[in-house]
Amino acid sequence: MNKINVAKASLPPIDDYLDEIRDMWESRWLTNMGTKHKELEKGLVDYLQVKNIALFTNGHLALESAIEALDLSGEVITTPFTFASTTHAIVRQGLKAVFCDINYEDYTIDTDLIEELITEETSAIIPVHVYGNVCNLDKIEKIAKKHKLKVIYDAAHAFGVEVNGCGIGNYGDASMFSFHATKVFNTIEGGAVTFADKKLGERLNLIKNFGISGPETVELVGTNAKMSEFQAAMGLCNLKYVNTDIEKRKLVKEGYDEHLAKVKGIKVLKKQEGVKSNYAYYPILIDGYKKDREEIYRELQEQGINTRKYFSPLITKMNPYKDIYDYKLTPVASHVADRILCLPIYPDIEDYVFTTIREVIS
Ligand SMILES: *Cc1c(COP(=O)(O)O)cnc(C)c1O
């Protein structure tokens, strides 16, 4: 029996992709903001309903570049309940990550705890839309305004999410999206930053291409984080199917909910008011159930189903950070990380997954 994983990369029909890349054998334009790149930018600005976008070779470098482009300094407030990338991006840009706890409702940053962490050194907040759950946008905006802080959202999980009809990429100074193979929308590897201020776009585009501004001019110490034409072509193909994919993910979520929402000691995600979800993840919190997380994880693995403990261990328990930070200072994040389990969710999931999960968690 094939192992079932928590995610399964979406691929277009192979002929779609071959048709999309065929003209590159003529043009020989393989990277450096060619026609596929431009088309994908346009397609994504429309799809995400944002003002501007800059594409990157992956989400992590998109986030690092956004931090650099916004000239952040000193301390950045973020959460430890996220993928290592969020904190690594802050630290690799020479800044100090300051960890705020999450709330037990939707696992995003607890906005009641942000202000007490602000010091003279604080330059920004980098909250994460965990599992596609939307952060408390209004409160974050208020705090940022009051203390003159920049806000960059890690929206890696939130592709296509809308709040009262508004694309999630319109909030804060910038939002980072990931188009990694395992995400709702993929360009194999890939990512983007969305933003309102055109000037920020100029800086992002310089940063991702060595700071090159013309044939004989280099403006700044840039890096190489460009999305290639092959990645962009995959994006153009996948974009045609992403709405159908999200509809299918919704059915998987409803299939799980039907059973799991009734099981005592299992907490499933609640629908957020006014939010159109992308059903990127299906986390369950095993809190007060007769089996613990490790038992469920093991039993499902024995049945060929690989679940994932996103996000465990917490960032503050990882080797580069564990001696600098105290994970006990974010008790909710700690509690959740010890009990969370993400179940497989992807379009056209096998019925076997449902029946097995019903047996193991009954
Ligand atoms: C996937 C992910 C990233 C990194 O994106 P890549 O495209 O893999 O570089 C950052 N933050 C979160 C929360 C993610 O899930």
mmCIF file of C-alpha atoms and ligand atoms in Angstrom:
data_model
loop_
_atom_site.group_PDB
_atom_site.id
_atom_site.type_symbol
_atom_site.label_atom_id
_atom_site.label_comp_id
_atom_site.label_asym_id
_atom_site.label_seq_id
_atom_site.Cartn_x
_atom_site.Cartn_y
_atom_site.Cartn_z
ATOM 1 C CA MET A 1 0.000 0.000 0.000
ATOM 2 C CA ASN A 2 1.186 3.516 -0.826
ATOM 3 C CA LYS A 3 1.879 5.781 2.108
ATOM 4 C CA ILE A 4 -0.564 8.656 2.432
ATOM 5 C CA ASN A 5 1.049 11.987 3.255
ATOM 6 C CA VAL A 6 -0.384 15.107 4.807
ATOM 7 C CA ALA A 7 -0.177 16.967 1.478
ATOM 8 C CA LYS A 8 -0.052 15.941 -2.168
ATOM 9 C CA ALA A 9 1.373 18.404 -4.685
ATOM 10 C CA SER A 10 -1.158 19.687 -7.215
ATOM 11 C CA LEU A 11 -0.041 19.160 -10.805
ATOM 12 C CA PRO A 12 -1.858 20.244 -13.961
ATOM 13 C CA PRO A 13 -2.486 17.726 -16.763
ATOM 14 C CA ILE A 14 1.009 17.177 -18.186
ATOM 15 C CA ASP A 15 -0.004 18.426 -21.640
ATOM 16 C CA ASP A 16 -1.024 21.784 -20.140
ATOM 17 C CA TYR A 17 2.495 22.219 -18.845
ATOM 18 C CA LEU A 18 4.157 21.055 -22.059
ATOM 19 C CA ASP A 19 2.042 23.513 -24.050
ATOM 20 C CA GLU A 20 2.930 26.290 -21.628
ATOM 21 C CA ILE A 21 6.696 25.749 -21.804
ATOM 22 C CA ARG A 22 6.970 24.821 -25.518
ATOM 23 C CA ASP A 23 7.735 28.342 -26.786
ATOM 24 C CA MET A 24 10.720 28.543 -24.428
ATOM 25 C CA TRP A 25 12.591 26.184 -26.773
ATOM 26 C CA GLU A 26 12.295 28.945 -29.333
ATOM 27 C CA SER A 27 12.858 32.029 -27.162
ATOM 28 C CA ARG A 28 15.551 30.478 -24.918
ATOM 29 C CA TRP A 29 14.344 32.898 -22.217
ATOM 30 C CA LEU A 30 14.447 30.676 -19.142
ATOM 31 C CA THR A 31 14.536 33.129 -16.241
ATOM 32 C CA ASN A 32 15.028 36.847 -15.391
ATOM 33 C CA MET A 33 11.469 38.155 -15.494
ATOM 34 C CA GLY A 34 10.408 36.856 -18.895
ATOM 35 C CA THR A 35 6.927 36.593 -20.365
ATOM 36 C CA LYS A 36 5.756 33.724 -18.096
ATOM 37 C CA HIS A 37 6.882 35.678 -15.057
ATOM 38 C CA LYS A 38 4.998 38.782 -16.217
ATOM 39 C CA GLU A 39 1.885 36.784 -17.026
ATOM 40 C CA LEU A 40 1.919 35.084 -13.656
ATOM 41 C CA GLU A 41 2.336 38.417 -11.864
ATOM 42 C CA LYS A 42 -0.730 39.675 -13.660
ATOM 43 C CA GLY A 43 -2.703 36.489 -12.998
ATOM 44 C CA LEU A 44 -1.878 36.588 -9.303
ATOM 45 C CA VAL A 45 -2.645 40.289 -8.855
ATOM 46 C CA ASP A 46 -6.104 39.449 -10.221
ATOM 47 C CA TYR A 47 -6.581 36.241 -8.287
ATOM 48 C CA LEU A 48 -5.364 37.592 -4.958
ATOM 49 C CA GLN A 49 -7.094 40.958 -5.558
ATOM 50 C CA VAL A 50 -3.985 42.899 -4.547
ATOM 51 C CA LYS A 51 -2.443 46.132 -5.797
ATOM 52 C CA ASN A 52 1.094 44.872 -6.447
ATOM 53 C CA ILE A 53 3.111 41.693 -6.320
ATOM 54 C CA ALA A 54 6.759 40.690 -6.593
ATOM 55 C CA LEU A 55 7.534 37.055 -7.357
ATOM 56 C CA PHE A 56 10.377 35.121 -5.766
ATOM 57 C CA THR A 57 12.035 31.750 -6.115
ATOM 58 C CA ASN A 58 10.585 30.707 -2.752
ATOM 59 C CA GLY A 59 8.564 32.081 0.118
ATOM 60 C CA HIS A 60 11.440 32.250 2.551
ATOM 61 C CA LEU A 61 13.534 34.579 0.380
ATOM 62 C CA ALA A 62 10.385 36.600 -0.312
ATOM 63 C CA LEU A 63 10.035 37.159 3.444
ATOM 64 C CA GLU A 64 13.728 37.964 3.929
ATOM 65 C CA SER A 65 13.559 40.408 1.029
ATOM 66 C CA ALA A 66 10.451 42.102 2.465
ATOM 67 C CA ILE A 67 12.239 42.557 5.799
ATOM 68 C CA GLU A 68 15.217 44.059 3.983
ATOM 69 C CA ALA A 69 13.125 46.249 1.689
ATOM 70 C CA LEU A 70 11.232 47.734 4.643
ATOM 71 C CA ASP A 71 14.529 48.554 6.385
ATOM 72 C CA LEU A 72 13.589 46.917 9.665
ATOM 73 C CA SER A 73 16.002 47.179 12.576
ATOM 74 C CA GLY A 74 16.414 45.968 16.148
ATOM 75 C CA GLU A 75 13.560 43.800 17.394
ATOM 76 C CA VAL A 76 10.667 42.156 15.586
ATOM 77 C CA ILE A 77 7.654 40.712 17.404
ATOM 78 C CA THR A 78 6.474 37.356 16.066
ATOM 79 C CA THR A 79 5.196 33.989 17.336
ATOM 80 C CA PRO A 80 7.044 30.714 17.975
ATOM 81 C CA PHE A 81 4.128 28.646 16.616
ATOM 82 C CA THR A 82 5.097 28.676 12.943
ATOM 83 C CA PHE A 83 7.432 27.113 10.422
ATOM 84 C CA ALA A 84 11.145 27.714 11.133
ATOM 85 C CA SER A 85 11.288 30.036 8.108
ATOM 86 C CA THR A 86 9.486 32.927 9.836
ATOM 87 C CA THR A 87 12.028 33.226 12.654
ATOM 88 C CA HIS A 88 15.011 32.309 10.477
ATOM 89 C CA ALA A 89 14.133 35.173 8.095
ATOM 90 C CA ILE A 90 14.170 37.672 10.980
ATOM 91 C CA VAL A 91 17.423 36.343 12.413
ATOM 92 C CA ARG A 92 19.174 35.997 9.044
ATOM 93 C CA GLN A 93 18.386 39.679 8.434
ATOM 94 C CA GLY A 94 20.370 40.518 11.586
ATOM 95 C CA LEU A 95 17.338 41.238 13.755
ATOM 96 C CA LYS A 96 16.168 39.947 17.104
ATOM 97 C CA ALA A 97 12.984 37.876 17.203
ATOM 98 C CA VAL A 98 10.793 38.632 20.226
ATOM 99 C CA PHE A 99 8.190 35.947 20.816
ATOM 100 C CA CYS A 100 4.578 36.694 21.589
ATOM 101 C CA ASP A 101 2.184 33.926 22.625
ATOM 102 C CA ILE A 102 -0.697 32.733 20.435
ATOM 103 C CA ASN A 103 -4.386 32.516 21.295
ATOM 104 C CA TYR A 104 -6.095 29.195 21.942
ATOM 105 C CA GLU A 105 -8.955 29.976 19.529
ATOM 106 C CA ASP A 106 -7.221 30.097 16.166
ATOM 107 C CA TYR A 107 -3.493 29.757 17.043
ATOM 108 C CA THR A 108 -2.561 33.184 15.640
ATOM 109 C CA ILE A 109 -0.762 35.903 17.616
ATOM 110 C CA ASP A 110 -2.508 36.927 20.859
ATOM 111 C CA THR A 111 -2.965 40.616 20.181
ATOM 112 C CA ASP A 112 -3.611 41.380 23.871
ATOM 113 C CA LEU A 113 0.003 40.479 24.598
ATOM 114 C CA ILE A 114 1.779 42.426 21.842
ATOM 115 C CA GLU A 115 2.032 45.855 23.455
ATOM 116 C CA GLU A 116 3.866 44.692 26.570
ATOM 117 C CA LEU A 117 6.626 43.318 24.311
ATOM 118 C CA ILE A 118 7.228 46.612 22.490
ATOM 119 C CA THR A 119 10.482 48.408 23.371
ATOM 120 C CA GLU A 120 12.405 51.331 21.852
ATOM 121 C CA GLU A 121 14.133 48.780 19.637
ATOM 122 C CA THR A 122 10.955 47.308 18.136
ATOM 123 C CA SER A 123 10.560 48.059 14.421
ATOM 124 C CA ALA A 124 7.933 45.590 13.255
ATOM 125 C CA ILE A 125 5.437 42.823 13.894
ATOM 126 C CA ILE A 126 5.518 39.675 11.754
ATOM 127 C CA PRO A 127 2.314 37.749 12.547
ATOM 128 C CA VAL A 128 1.463 34.445 10.865
ATOM 129 C CA HIS A 129 -1.923 33.464 9.387
ATOM 130 C CA VAL A 130 -1.490 29.950 10.801
ATOM 131 C CA TYR A 131 -3.334 27.201 8.826
ATOM 132 C CA GLY A 132 -4.924 30.011 6.822
ATOM 133 C CA ASN A 133 -6.626 31.356 9.976
ATOM 134 C CA VAL A 134 -6.668 35.119 9.723
ATOM 135 C CA CYS A 135 -4.931 37.123 12.485
ATOM 136 C CA ASN A 136 -6.768 39.893 14.313
ATOM 137 C CA LEU A 137 -6.072 42.394 11.518
ATOM 138 C CA ASP A 138 -7.784 45.445 13.050
ATOM 139 C CA LYS A 139 -6.062 45.151 16.384
ATOM 140 C CA ILE A 140 -2.661 44.618 14.789
ATOM 141 C CA GLU A 141 -3.164 47.657 12.583
ATOM 142 C CA LYS A 142 -4.131 49.786 15.582
ATOM 143 C CA ILE A 143 -1.089 48.720 17.576
ATOM 144 C CA ALA A 144 1.227 49.236 14.603
ATOM 145 C CA LYS A 145 -0.133 52.727 13.967
ATOM 146 C CA LYS A 146 0.097 53.751 17.597
ATOM 147 C CA HIS A 147 3.707 52.603 17.955
ATOM 148 C CA LYS A 148 4.819 53.365 14.372
ATOM 149 C CA LEU A 149 5.688 49.757 13.596
ATOM 150 C CA LYS A 150 5.771 48.027 10.230
ATOM 151 C CA VAL A 151 3.710 44.867 9.721
ATOM 152 C CA ILE A 152 4.637 41.980 7.437
ATOM 153 C CA TYR A 153 2.210 39.082 7.416
ATOM 154 C CA ASP A 154 3.503 35.567 6.889
ATOM 155 C CA ALA A 155 0.633 34.514 4.621
ATOM 156 C CA ALA A 156 2.340 31.311 3.453
ATOM 157 C CA HIS A 157 -0.761 29.362 4.522
ATOM 158 C CA ALA A 158 -3.309 31.871 3.312
ATOM 159 C CA PHE A 159 -3.294 31.779 -0.494
ATOM 160 C CA GLY A 160 -6.724 32.833 -1.752
ATOM 161 C CA VAL A 161 -8.110 33.630 1.695
ATOM 162 C CA GLU A 162 -10.485 36.603 1.772
ATOM 163 C CA VAL A 163 -11.822 38.729 4.615
ATOM 164 C CA ASN A 164 -15.234 40.257 3.891
ATOM 165 C CA GLY A 165 -14.447 39.922 0.201
ATOM 166 C CA CYS A 166 -11.002 41.540 0.475
ATOM 167 C CA GLY A 167 -7.857 39.570 -0.476
ATOM 168 C CA ILE A 168 -5.708 38.725 2.552
ATOM 169 C CA GLY A 169 -2.623 40.155 0.787
ATOM 170 C CA ASN A 170 -3.916 43.708 1.234
ATOM 171 C CA TYR A 171 -3.192 43.977 4.943
ATOM 172 C CA GLY A 172 -0.108 45.379 6.672
ATOM 173 C CA ASP A 173 2.834 46.858 4.776
ATOM 174 C CA ALA A 174 3.432 43.569 2.990
ATOM 175 C CA SER A 175 2.379 39.920 2.957
ATOM 176 C CA MET A 176 4.484 36.922 2.030
ATOM 177 C CA PHE A 177 3.004 33.930 0.190
ATOM 178 C CA SER A 178 4.655 30.559 -0.387
ATOM 179 C CA PHE A 179 4.116 28.579 -3.570
ATOM 180 C CA HIS A 180 6.003 25.524 -2.351
ATOM 181 C CA ALA A 181 4.918 22.159 -3.757
ATOM 182 C CA THR A 182 2.990 21.308 -0.580
ATOM 183 C CA LYS A 183 0.972 24.510 -0.478
ATOM 184 C CA VAL A 184 -2.558 25.158 -1.829
ATOM 185 C CA PHE A 185 -1.087 26.800 -4.939
ATOM 186 C CA ASN A 186 2.380 25.842 -6.137
ATOM 187 C CA THR A 187 5.021 26.901 -8.635
ATOM 188 C CA ILE A 188 7.172 23.861 -7.607
ATOM 189 C CA GLU A 189 9.212 26.178 -5.363
ATOM 190 C CA GLY A 190 8.155 29.788 -5.300
ATOM 191 C CA GLY A 191 6.792 32.705 -3.366
ATOM 192 C CA ALA A 192 5.667 36.294 -3.513
ATOM 193 C CA VAL A 193 5.337 39.529 -1.610
ATOM 194 C CA THR A 194 2.178 41.601 -2.022
ATOM 195 C CA PHE A 195 2.117 45.275 -1.063
ATOM 196 C CA ALA A 196 0.396 48.613 -1.699
ATOM 197 C CA ASP A 197 3.386 50.959 -1.948
ATOM 198 C CA LYS A 198 4.934 50.897 -5.444
ATOM 199 C CA LYS A 199 8.288 52.145 -4.077
ATOM 200 C CA LEU A 200 8.543 48.985 -2.014
ATOM 201 C CA GLY A 201 8.167 46.989 -5.240
ATOM 202 C CA GLU A 202 11.148 48.755 -6.798
ATOM 203 C CA ARG A 203 13.279 47.794 -3.809
ATOM 204 C CA LEU A 204 12.031 44.205 -3.761
ATOM 205 C CA ASN A 205 12.809 43.794 -7.443
ATOM 206 C CA LEU A 206 16.311 45.185 -6.950
ATOM 207 C CA ILE A 207 16.972 42.951 -3.950
ATOM 208 C CA LYS A 208 15.929 39.774 -5.753
ATOM 209 C CA ASN A 209 18.218 40.503 -8.738
ATOM 210 C CA PHE A 210 21.600 41.430 -7.185
ATOM 211 C CA GLY A 211 20.565 45.092 -6.893
ATOM 212 C CA ILE A 212 20.940 45.481 -10.655
ATOM 213 C CA SER A 213 19.033 48.515 -11.932
ATOM 214 C CA GLY A 214 20.420 48.749 -15.469
ATOM 215 C CA PRO A 215 23.020 47.274 -17.817
ATOM 216 C CA GLU A 216 25.804 49.132 -16.027
ATOM 217 C CA THR A 217 24.324 50.051 -12.651
ATOM 218 C CA VAL A 218 24.000 48.253 -9.341
ATOM 219 C CA GLU A 219 22.042 50.093 -6.643
ATOM 220 C CA LEU A 220 22.374 47.906 -3.585
ATOM 221 C CA VAL A 221 23.824 44.709 -2.150
ATOM 222 C CA GLY A 222 21.172 42.363 -3.471
ATOM 223 C CA THR A 223 20.769 38.629 -3.569
ATOM 224 C CA ASN A 224 19.460 36.213 -6.201
ATOM 225 C CA ALA A 225 15.894 35.217 -5.452
ATOM 226 C CA LYS A 226 14.306 35.336 -8.886
ATOM 227 C CA MET A 227 11.499 33.031 -9.970
ATOM 228 C CA SER A 228 12.401 31.137 -13.170
ATOM 229 C CA GLU A 229 10.209 30.859 -16.256
ATOM 230 C CA PHE A 230 9.640 27.146 -15.598
ATOM 231 C CA GLN A 231 8.318 27.918 -12.131
ATOM 232 C CA ALA A 232 6.119 30.705 -13.497
ATOM 233 C CA ALA A 233 4.801 28.379 -16.230
ATOM 234 C CA MET A 234 3.806 25.840 -13.567
ATOM 235 C CA GLY A 235 2.061 28.641 -11.712
ATOM 236 C CA LEU A 236 0.118 29.680 -14.818
ATOM 237 C CA CYS A 237 -1.092 26.093 -15.244
ATOM 238 C CA ASN A 238 -1.934 25.505 -11.586
ATOM 239 C CA LEU A 239 -3.754 28.814 -11.285
ATOM 240 C CA LYS A 240 -6.415 27.506 -13.685
ATOM 241 C CA TYR A 241 -7.262 24.683 -11.292
ATOM 242 C CA VAL A 242 -6.803 26.310 -7.909
ATOM 243 C CA ASN A 243 -10.485 27.216 -7.397
ATOM 244 C CA THR A 244 -11.536 23.637 -8.146
ATOM 245 C CA ASP A 245 -8.804 22.402 -5.802
ATOM 246 C CA ILE A 246 -10.045 24.642 -3.005
ATOM 247 C CA GLU A 247 -13.633 23.408 -3.552
ATOM 248 C CA LYS A 248 -12.389 19.833 -3.273
ATOM 249 C CA ARG A 249 -10.412 20.643 -0.138
ATOM 250 C CA LYS A 250 -13.607 22.040 1.357
ATOM 251 C CA LEU A 251 -15.304 18.659 0.848
ATOM 252 C CA VAL A 252 -12.436 16.922 2.648
ATOM 253 C CA LYS A 253 -12.750 19.366 5.535
ATOM 254 C CA GLU A 254 -16.497 18.760 5.733
ATOM 255 C CA GLY A 255 -15.943 15.013 5.596
ATOM 256 C CA TYR A 256 -13.609 15.223 8.577
ATOM 257 C CA ASP A 257 -15.822 17.687 10.479
ATOM 258 C CA GLU A 258 -18.846 15.442 10.203
ATOM 259 C CA HIS A 259 -17.146 12.920 12.455
ATOM 260 C CA LEU A 260 -14.375 14.688 14.351
ATOM 261 C CA ALA A 261 -16.291 17.785 15.432
ATOM 262 C CA LYS A 262 -18.428 15.450 17.593
ATOM 263 C CA VAL A 263 -15.580 13.600 19.289
ATOM 264 C CA LYS A 264 -15.044 14.720 22.863
ATOM 265 C CA GLY A 265 -11.472 15.906 23.501
ATOM 266 C CA ILE A 266 -10.812 16.657 19.817
ATOM 267 C CA LYS A 267 -10.880 20.318 18.832
ATOM 268 C CA VAL A 268 -11.283 21.159 15.149
ATOM 269 C CA LEU A 269 -10.879 24.563 13.495
ATOM 270 C CA LYS A 270 -13.814 26.940 13.905
ATOM 271 C CA LYS A 271 -15.033 28.961 10.956
ATOM 272 C CA GLN A 272 -13.884 32.569 11.279
ATOM 273 C CA GLU A 273 -16.595 35.205 10.797
ATOM 274 C CA GLY A 274 -16.461 36.807 7.329
ATOM 275 C CA VAL A 275 -13.481 34.720 6.219
ATOM 276 C CA LYS A 276 -13.370 32.705 2.998
ATOM 277 C CA SER A 277 -11.011 29.872 3.827
ATOM 278 C CA ASN A 278 -8.659 27.952 1.510
ATOM 279 C CA TYR A 279 -8.802 24.722 3.585
ATOM 280 C CA ALA A 280 -5.006 24.512 3.477
ATOM 281 C CA TYR A 281 -4.664 22.375 6.611
ATOM 282 C CA TYR A 282 -6.826 20.253 8.860
ATOM 283 C CA PRO A 283 -5.313 20.427 12.331
ATOM 284 C CA ILE A 284 -6.918 18.703 15.287
ATOM 285 C CA LEU A 285 -6.049 19.559 18.860
ATOM 286 C CA ILE A 286 -6.028 16.441 20.994
ATOM 287 C CA ASP A 287 -6.874 17.881 24.390
ATOM 288 C CA GLY A 288 -8.635 15.645 26.883
ATOM 289 C CA TYR A 289 -9.217 12.725 24.482
ATOM 290 C CA LYS A 290 -8.699 9.135 25.686
ATOM 291 C CA LYS A 291 -5.596 8.732 23.486
ATOM 292 C CA ASP A 292 -2.789 11.272 23.332
ATOM 293 C CA ARG A 293 -1.285 12.826 20.229
ATOM 294 C CA GLU A 294 1.610 10.385 20.023
ATOM 295 C CA GLU A 295 -0.725 7.375 20.148
ATOM 296 C CA ILE A 296 -2.920 8.704 17.368
ATOM 297 C CA TYR A 297 0.132 9.645 15.307
ATOM 298 C CA ARG A 298 1.589 6.151 15.702
ATOM 299 C CA GLU A 299 -1.662 4.269 15.049
ATOM 300 C CA LEU A 300 -2.284 6.238 11.848
ATOM 301 C CA GLN A 301 1.281 5.693 10.747
ATOM 302 C CA GLU A 302 0.849 1.949 11.221
ATOM 303 C CA GLN A 303 -2.158 2.205 8.882
ATOM 304 C CA GLY A 304 -0.064 3.971 6.246
ATOM 305 C CA ILE A 305 -1.201 7.513 6.994
ATOM 306 C CA ASN A 306 1.487 10.086 7.695
ATOM 307 C CA THR A 307 0.143 12.980 9.726
ATOM 308 C CA ARG A 308 2.336 15.934 10.704
ATOM 309 C CA LYS A 309 2.859 17.658 14.036
ATOM 310 C CA TYR A 310 2.840 21.223 12.623
ATOM 311 C CA PHE A 311 4.216 23.122 14.564
ATOM 312 C CA SER A 312 6.066 20.940 16.936
ATOM 313 C CA PRO A 313 8.685 21.414 18.244
ATOM 314 C CA LEU A 314 8.144 25.108 18.844
ATOM 315 C CA ILE A 315 10.795 27.388 17.334
ATOM 316 C CA THR A 316 11.984 28.128 20.882
ATOM 317 C CA LYS A 317 12.799 24.436 21.384
ATOM 318 C CA MET A 318 14.894 24.160 18.199
ATOM 319 C CA ASN A 319 18.678 23.933 18.538
ATOM 320 C CA PRO A 320 19.584 27.435 17.292
ATOM 321 C CA TYR A 321 17.088 29.068 19.669
ATOM 322 C CA LYS A 322 16.634 26.845 22.714
ATOM 323 C CA ASP A 323 19.469 28.358 24.744
ATOM 324 C CA ILE A 324 18.410 31.939 24.003
ATOM 325 C CA TYR A 325 14.670 31.676 24.564
ATOM 326 C CA ASP A 326 12.420 30.146 27.198
ATOM 327 C CA TYR A 327 9.528 28.240 25.648
ATOM 328 C CA LYS A 328 7.640 28.503 28.944
ATOM 329 C CA LEU A 329 7.113 32.224 28.290
ATOM 330 C CA THR A 330 4.584 31.310 25.582
ATOM 331 C CA PRO A 331 2.471 28.735 27.464
ATOM 332 C CA VAL A 332 -0.397 28.566 24.968
ATOM 333 C CA ALA A 333 1.947 27.968 22.031
ATOM 334 C CA SER A 334 3.684 25.299 24.106
ATOM 335 C CA HIS A 335 0.407 23.608 25.052
ATOM 336 C CA VAL A 336 -0.865 23.606 21.468
ATOM 337 C CA ALA A 337 2.435 22.420 19.963
ATOM 338 C CA ASP A 338 2.345 19.381 22.270
ATOM 339 C CA ARG A 339 -1.183 18.389 21.211
ATOM 340 C CA ILE A 340 -1.688 19.428 17.593
ATOM 341 C CA LEU A 341 -1.833 17.040 14.646
ATOM 342 C CA CYS A 342 -2.423 17.918 11.000
ATOM 343 C CA LEU A 343 -4.436 15.325 9.066
ATOM 344 C CA PRO A 344 -4.019 14.730 5.311
ATOM 345 C CA ILE A 345 -5.928 17.227 3.197
ATOM 346 C CA TYR A 346 -5.703 17.536 -0.582
ATOM 347 C CA PRO A 347 -8.085 17.337 -3.560
ATOM 348 C CA ASP A 348 -9.427 13.848 -4.397
ATOM 349 C CA ILE A 349 -8.233 12.314 -1.125
ATOM 350 C CA GLU A 350 -8.655 8.541 -0.825
ATOM 351 C CA ASP A 351 -11.784 7.305 1.058
ATOM 352 C CA TYR A 352 -9.442 5.047 2.974
ATOM 353 C CA VAL A 353 -8.191 8.089 4.893
ATOM 354 C CA PHE A 354 -11.671 8.873 6.230
ATOM 355 C CA THR A 355 -12.515 5.313 7.226
ATOM 356 C CA THR A 356 -9.168 4.816 8.950
ATOM 357 C CA ILE A 357 -9.354 8.090 10.852
ATOM 358 C CA ARG A 358 -12.886 7.231 11.995
ATOM 359 C CA GLU A 359 -11.569 3.957 13.385
ATOM 360 C CA VAL A 360 -8.518 5.409 15.113
ATOM 361 C CA ILE A 361 -10.277 8.471 16.524
ATOM 362 C CA SER A 362 -13.735 7.242 17.544
HETATM 363 C C1 LIG B 1 6.031 27.173 3.696
HETATM 364 C C2 LIG B 1 6.208 28.260 4.730
HETATM 365 C C3 LIG B 1 7.215 29.243 4.646
HETATM 366 C C4 LIG B 1 8.339 29.179 3.664
HETATM 367 O O1 LIG B 1 7.990 29.139 2.345
HETATM 368 P P1 LIG B 1 8.918 28.389 1.272
HETATM 369 O O2 LIG B 1 8.247 28.700 -0.015
HETATM 370 O O3 LIG B 1 8.931 26.939 1.591
HETATM 371 O O4 LIG B 1 10.278 29.000 1.349
HETATM 372 C C5 LIG B 1 7.218 30.262 5.580
HETATM 373 N N1 LIG B 1 6.308 30.335 6.562
HETATM 374 C C6 LIG B 1 5.338 29.403 6.697
HETATM 375 C C7 LIG B 1 4.347 29.537 7.799
HETATM 376 C C8 LIG B 1 5.273 28.324 5.796
HETATM 377 O O5 LIG B 1 4.348 27.383 5.978
#
